[in-house]
Tab-separated table of N, CA and C in Angstrom:
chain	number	residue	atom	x	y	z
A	1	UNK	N	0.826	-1.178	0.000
A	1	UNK	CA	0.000	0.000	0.000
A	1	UNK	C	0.882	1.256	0.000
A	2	UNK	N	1.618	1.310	0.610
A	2	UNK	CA	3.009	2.804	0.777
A	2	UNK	C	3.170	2.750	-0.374
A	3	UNK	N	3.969	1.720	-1.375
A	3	UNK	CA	4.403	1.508	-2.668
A	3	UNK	C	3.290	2.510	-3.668
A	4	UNK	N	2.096	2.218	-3.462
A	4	UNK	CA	1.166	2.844	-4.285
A	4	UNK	C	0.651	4.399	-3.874
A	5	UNK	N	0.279	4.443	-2.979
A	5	UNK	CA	1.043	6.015	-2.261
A	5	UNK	C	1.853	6.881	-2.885
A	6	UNK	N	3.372	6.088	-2.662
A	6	UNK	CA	4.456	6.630	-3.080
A	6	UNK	C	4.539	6.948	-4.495
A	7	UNK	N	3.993	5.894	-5.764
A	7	UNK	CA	3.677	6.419	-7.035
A	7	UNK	C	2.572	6.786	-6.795
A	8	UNK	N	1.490	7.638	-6.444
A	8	UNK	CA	0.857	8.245	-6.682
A	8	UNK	C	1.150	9.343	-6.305
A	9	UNK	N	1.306	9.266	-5.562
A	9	UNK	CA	2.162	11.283	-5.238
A	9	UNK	C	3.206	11.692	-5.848
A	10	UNK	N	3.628	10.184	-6.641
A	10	UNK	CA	5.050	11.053	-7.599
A	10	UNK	C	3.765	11.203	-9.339
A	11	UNK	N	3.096	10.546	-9.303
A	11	UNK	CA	2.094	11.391	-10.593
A	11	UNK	C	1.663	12.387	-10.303
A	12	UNK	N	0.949	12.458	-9.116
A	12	UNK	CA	0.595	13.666	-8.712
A	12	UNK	C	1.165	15.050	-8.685
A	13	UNK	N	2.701	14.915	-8.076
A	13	UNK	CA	3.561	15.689	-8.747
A	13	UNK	C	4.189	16.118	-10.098
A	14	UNK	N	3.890	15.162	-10.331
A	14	UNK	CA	5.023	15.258	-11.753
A	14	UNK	C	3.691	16.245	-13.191
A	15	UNK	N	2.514	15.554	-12.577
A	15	UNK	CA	1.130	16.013	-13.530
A	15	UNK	C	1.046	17.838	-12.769
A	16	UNK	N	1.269	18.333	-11.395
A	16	UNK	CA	1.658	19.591	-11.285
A	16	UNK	C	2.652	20.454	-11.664
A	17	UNK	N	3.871	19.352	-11.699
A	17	UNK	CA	5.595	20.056	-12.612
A	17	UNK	C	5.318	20.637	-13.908
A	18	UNK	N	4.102	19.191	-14.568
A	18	UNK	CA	3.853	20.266	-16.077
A	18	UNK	C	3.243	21.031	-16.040
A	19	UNK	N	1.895	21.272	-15.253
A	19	UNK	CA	1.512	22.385	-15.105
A	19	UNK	C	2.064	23.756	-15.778
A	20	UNK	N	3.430	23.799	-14.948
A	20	UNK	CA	4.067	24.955	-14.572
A	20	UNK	C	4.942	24.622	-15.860
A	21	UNK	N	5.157	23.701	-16.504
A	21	UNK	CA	6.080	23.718	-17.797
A	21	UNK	C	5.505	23.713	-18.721
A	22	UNK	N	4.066	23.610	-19.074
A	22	UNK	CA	3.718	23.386	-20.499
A	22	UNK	C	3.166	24.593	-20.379
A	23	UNK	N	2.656	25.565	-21.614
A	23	UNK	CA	2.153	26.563	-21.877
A	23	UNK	C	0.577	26.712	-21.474
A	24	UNK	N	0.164	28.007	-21.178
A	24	UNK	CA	-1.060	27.905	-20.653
A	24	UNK	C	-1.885	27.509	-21.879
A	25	UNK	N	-1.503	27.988	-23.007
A	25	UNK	CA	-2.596	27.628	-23.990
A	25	UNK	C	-3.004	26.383	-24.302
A	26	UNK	N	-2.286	25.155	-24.206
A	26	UNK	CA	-1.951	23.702	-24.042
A	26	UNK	C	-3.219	23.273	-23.083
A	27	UNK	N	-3.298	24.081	-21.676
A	27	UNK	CA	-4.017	23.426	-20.966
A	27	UNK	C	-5.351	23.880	-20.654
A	28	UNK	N	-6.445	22.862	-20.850
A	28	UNK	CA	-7.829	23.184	-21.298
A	28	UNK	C	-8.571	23.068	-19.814
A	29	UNK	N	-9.833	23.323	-19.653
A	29	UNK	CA	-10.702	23.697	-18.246
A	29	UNK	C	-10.916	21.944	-17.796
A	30	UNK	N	-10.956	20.998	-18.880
A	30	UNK	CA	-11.068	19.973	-18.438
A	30	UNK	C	-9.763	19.277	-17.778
A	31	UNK	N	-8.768	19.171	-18.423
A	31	UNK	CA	-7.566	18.971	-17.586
A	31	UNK	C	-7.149	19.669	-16.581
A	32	UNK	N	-7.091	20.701	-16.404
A	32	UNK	CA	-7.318	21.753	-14.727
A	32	UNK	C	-8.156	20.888	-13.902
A	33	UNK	N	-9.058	20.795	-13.876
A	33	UNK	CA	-10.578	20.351	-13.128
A	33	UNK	C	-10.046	19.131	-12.709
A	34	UNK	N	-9.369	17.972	-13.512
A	34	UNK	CA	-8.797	16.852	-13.350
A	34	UNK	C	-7.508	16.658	-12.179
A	35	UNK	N	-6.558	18.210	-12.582
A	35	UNK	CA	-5.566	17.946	-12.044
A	35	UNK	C	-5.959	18.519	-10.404
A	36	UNK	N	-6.822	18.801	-10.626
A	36	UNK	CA	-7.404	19.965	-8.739
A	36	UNK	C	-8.040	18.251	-8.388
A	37	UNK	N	-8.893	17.428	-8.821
A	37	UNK	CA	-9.472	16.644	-8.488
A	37	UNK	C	-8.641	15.241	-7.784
A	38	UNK	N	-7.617	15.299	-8.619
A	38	UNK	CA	-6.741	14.022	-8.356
A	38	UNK	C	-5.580	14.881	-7.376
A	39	UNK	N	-5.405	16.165	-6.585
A	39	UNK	CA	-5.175	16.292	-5.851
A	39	UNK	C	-5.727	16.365	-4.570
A	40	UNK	N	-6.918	16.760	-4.192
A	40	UNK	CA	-7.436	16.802	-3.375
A	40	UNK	C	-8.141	14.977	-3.289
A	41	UNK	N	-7.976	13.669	-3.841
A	41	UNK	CA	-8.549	12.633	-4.051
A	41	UNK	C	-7.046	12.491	-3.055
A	42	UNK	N	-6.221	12.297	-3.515
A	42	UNK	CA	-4.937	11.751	-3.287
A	42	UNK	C	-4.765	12.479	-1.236
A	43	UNK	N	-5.248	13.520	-0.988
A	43	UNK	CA	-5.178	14.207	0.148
A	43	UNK	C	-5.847	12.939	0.997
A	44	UNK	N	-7.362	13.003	0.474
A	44	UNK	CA	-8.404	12.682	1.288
A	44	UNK	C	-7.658	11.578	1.368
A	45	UNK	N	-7.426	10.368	0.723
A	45	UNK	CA	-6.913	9.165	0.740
A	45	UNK	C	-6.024	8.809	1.771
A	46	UNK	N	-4.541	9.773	1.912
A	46	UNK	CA	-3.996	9.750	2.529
A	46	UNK	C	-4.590	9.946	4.423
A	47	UNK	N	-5.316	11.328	4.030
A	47	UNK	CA	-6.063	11.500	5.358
A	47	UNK	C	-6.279	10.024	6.530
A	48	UNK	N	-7.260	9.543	4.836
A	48	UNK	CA	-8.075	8.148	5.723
A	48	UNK	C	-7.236	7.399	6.269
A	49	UNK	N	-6.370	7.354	5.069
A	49	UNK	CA	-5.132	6.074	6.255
A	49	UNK	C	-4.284	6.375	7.033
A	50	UNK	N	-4.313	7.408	6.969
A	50	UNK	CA	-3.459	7.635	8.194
A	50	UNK	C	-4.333	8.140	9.483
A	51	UNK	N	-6.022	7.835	9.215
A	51	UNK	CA	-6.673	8.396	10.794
A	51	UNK	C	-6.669	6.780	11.343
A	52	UNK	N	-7.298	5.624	10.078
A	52	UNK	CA	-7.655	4.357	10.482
A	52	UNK	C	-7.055	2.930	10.257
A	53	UNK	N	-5.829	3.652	9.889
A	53	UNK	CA	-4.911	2.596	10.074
A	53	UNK	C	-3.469	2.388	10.785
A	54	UNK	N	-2.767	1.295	10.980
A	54	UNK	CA	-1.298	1.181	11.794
A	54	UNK	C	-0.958	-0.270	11.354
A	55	UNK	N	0.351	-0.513	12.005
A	55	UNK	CA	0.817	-1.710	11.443
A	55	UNK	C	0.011	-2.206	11.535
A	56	UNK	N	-0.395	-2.942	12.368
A	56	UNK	CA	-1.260	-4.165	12.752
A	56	UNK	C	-2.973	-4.272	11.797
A	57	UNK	N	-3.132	-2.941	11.307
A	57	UNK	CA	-4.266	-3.194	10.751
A	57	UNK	C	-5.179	-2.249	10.933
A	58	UNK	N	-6.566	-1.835	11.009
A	58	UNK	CA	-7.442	-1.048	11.045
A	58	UNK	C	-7.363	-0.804	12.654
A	59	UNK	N	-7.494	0.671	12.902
A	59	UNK	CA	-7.465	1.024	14.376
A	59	UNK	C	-8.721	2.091	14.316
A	60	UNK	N	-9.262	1.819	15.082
A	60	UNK	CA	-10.127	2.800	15.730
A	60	UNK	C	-10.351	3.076	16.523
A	61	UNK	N	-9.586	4.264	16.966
A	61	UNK	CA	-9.170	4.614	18.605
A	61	UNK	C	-9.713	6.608	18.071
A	62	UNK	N	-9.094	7.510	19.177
A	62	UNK	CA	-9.567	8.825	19.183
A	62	UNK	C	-9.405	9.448	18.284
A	63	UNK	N	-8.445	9.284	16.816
A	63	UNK	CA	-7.999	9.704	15.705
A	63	UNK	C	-9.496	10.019	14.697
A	64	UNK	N	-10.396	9.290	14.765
A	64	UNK	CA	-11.361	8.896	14.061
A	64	UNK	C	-12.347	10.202	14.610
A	65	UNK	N	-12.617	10.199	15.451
A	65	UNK	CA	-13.674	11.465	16.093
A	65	UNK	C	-12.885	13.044	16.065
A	66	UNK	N	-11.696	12.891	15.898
A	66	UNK	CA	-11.307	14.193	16.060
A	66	UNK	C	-10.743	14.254	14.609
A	67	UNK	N	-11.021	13.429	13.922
A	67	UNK	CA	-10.907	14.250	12.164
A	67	UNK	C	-12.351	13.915	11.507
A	68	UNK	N	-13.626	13.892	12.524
A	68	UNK	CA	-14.645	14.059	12.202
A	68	UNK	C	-14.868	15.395	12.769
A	69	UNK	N	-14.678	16.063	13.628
A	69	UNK	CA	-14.973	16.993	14.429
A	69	UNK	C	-13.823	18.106	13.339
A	70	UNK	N	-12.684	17.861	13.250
A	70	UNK	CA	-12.556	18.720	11.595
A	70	UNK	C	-12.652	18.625	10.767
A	71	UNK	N	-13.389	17.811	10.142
A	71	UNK	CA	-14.742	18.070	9.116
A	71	UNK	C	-15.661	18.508	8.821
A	72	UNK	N	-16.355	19.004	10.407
A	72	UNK	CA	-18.137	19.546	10.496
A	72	UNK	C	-17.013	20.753	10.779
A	73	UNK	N	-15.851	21.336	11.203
A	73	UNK	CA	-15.754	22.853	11.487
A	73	UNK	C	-15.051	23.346	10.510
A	74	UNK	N	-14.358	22.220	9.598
A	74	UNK	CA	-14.383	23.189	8.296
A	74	UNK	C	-15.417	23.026	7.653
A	75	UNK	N	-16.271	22.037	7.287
A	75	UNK	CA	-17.488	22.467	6.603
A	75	UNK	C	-18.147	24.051	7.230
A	76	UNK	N	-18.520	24.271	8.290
A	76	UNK	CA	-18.850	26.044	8.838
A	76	UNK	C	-17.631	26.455	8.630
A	77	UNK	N	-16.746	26.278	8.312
A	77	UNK	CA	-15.729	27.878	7.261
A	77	UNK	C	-15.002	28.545	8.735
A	78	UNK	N	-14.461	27.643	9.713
A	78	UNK	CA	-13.533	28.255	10.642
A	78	UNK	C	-12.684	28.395	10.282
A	79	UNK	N	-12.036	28.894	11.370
A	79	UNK	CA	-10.198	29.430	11.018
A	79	UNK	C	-9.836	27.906	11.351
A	80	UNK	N	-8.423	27.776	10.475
A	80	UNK	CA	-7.785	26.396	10.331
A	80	UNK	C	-7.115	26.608	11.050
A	81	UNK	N	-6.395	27.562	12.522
A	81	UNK	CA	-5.942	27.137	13.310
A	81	UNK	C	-6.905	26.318	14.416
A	82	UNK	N	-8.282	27.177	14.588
A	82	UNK	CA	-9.343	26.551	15.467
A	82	UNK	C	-9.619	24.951	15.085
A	83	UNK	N	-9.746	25.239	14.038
A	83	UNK	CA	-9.791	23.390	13.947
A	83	UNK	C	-9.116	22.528	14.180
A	84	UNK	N	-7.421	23.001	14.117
A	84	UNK	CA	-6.498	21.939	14.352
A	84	UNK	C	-6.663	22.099	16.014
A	85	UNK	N	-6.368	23.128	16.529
A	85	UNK	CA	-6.756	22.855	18.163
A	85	UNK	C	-8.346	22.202	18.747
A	86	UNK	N	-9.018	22.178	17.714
A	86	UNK	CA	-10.434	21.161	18.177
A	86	UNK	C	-10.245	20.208	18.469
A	87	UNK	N	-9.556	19.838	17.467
A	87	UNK	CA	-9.476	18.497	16.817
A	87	UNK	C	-8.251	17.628	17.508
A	88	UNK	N	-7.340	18.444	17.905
A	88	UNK	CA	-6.218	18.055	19.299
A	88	UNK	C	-7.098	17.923	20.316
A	89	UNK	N	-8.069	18.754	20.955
A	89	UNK	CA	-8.351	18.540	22.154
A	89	UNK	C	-9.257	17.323	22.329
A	90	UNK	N	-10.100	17.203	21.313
A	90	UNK	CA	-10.947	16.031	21.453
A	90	UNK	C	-10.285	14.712	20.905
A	91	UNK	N	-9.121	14.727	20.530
A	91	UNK	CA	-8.330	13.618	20.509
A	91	UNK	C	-7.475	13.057	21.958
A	92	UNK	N	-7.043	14.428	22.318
A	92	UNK	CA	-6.748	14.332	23.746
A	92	UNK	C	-7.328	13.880	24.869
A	93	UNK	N	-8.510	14.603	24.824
A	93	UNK	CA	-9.584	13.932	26.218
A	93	UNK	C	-9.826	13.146	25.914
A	94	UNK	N	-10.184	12.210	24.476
A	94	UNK	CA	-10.549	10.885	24.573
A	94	UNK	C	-9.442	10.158	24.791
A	95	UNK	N	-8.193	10.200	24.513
A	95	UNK	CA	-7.146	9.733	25.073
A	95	UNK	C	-7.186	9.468	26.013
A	96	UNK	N	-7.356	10.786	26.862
A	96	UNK	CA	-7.267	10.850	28.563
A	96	UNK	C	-7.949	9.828	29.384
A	97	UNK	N	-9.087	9.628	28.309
A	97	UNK	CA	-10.461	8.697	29.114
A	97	UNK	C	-10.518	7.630	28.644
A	98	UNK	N	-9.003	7.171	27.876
A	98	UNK	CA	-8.486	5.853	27.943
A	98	UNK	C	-9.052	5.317	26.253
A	99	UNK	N	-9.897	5.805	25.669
A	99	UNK	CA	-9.865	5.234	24.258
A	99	UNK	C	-9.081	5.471	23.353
């Protein structure tokens, strides 16, 4: 799974390098739309596995509620420092309280 990761973030890159190397006239509203899409795909992806997974396999411990809890506060359009401290604290206290 890393293996595929790892080439995908090197397409991912390499499809942004041209971006910036091929001429704007070259690149059409449909390939833009594509290249915003398969970045933010490649984010979320990563996100997931790294909230619900570890060696051993699928974990679901406090990671899971506190990148749900920054989800509903960026969906309402907070400041992205408030969310990352939400989203610490309610990872924390559930920690604290042993899950």
């Amino acid at each position: 799974m890393t293996l595929t990761v790892v080439i995908a973030s090197a397409l991912v890159f390499s499809w942004k390098l041209l971006g910036y190397l091929i001429p704007q006239r070259f690149i059409t509203v449909g390939v833009q739309r594509f290249s915003e899409r398969v970045t933010v795909a490649l984010l979320a992806a990563l996100v997931g596995i790294q909230t619900i997974s570890s060696a051993d396999g699928l974990v679901l411990d406090a990671r899971v509620p506190a990148v749900i809890v920054a989800a509903v506060l960026l969906m309402l359009r907070l400041p992205f420092i408030v969310v990352i401290i939400a989203a610490a604290l309610v990872a924390a206290g559930l920690r604290a309280l042993g899950f």
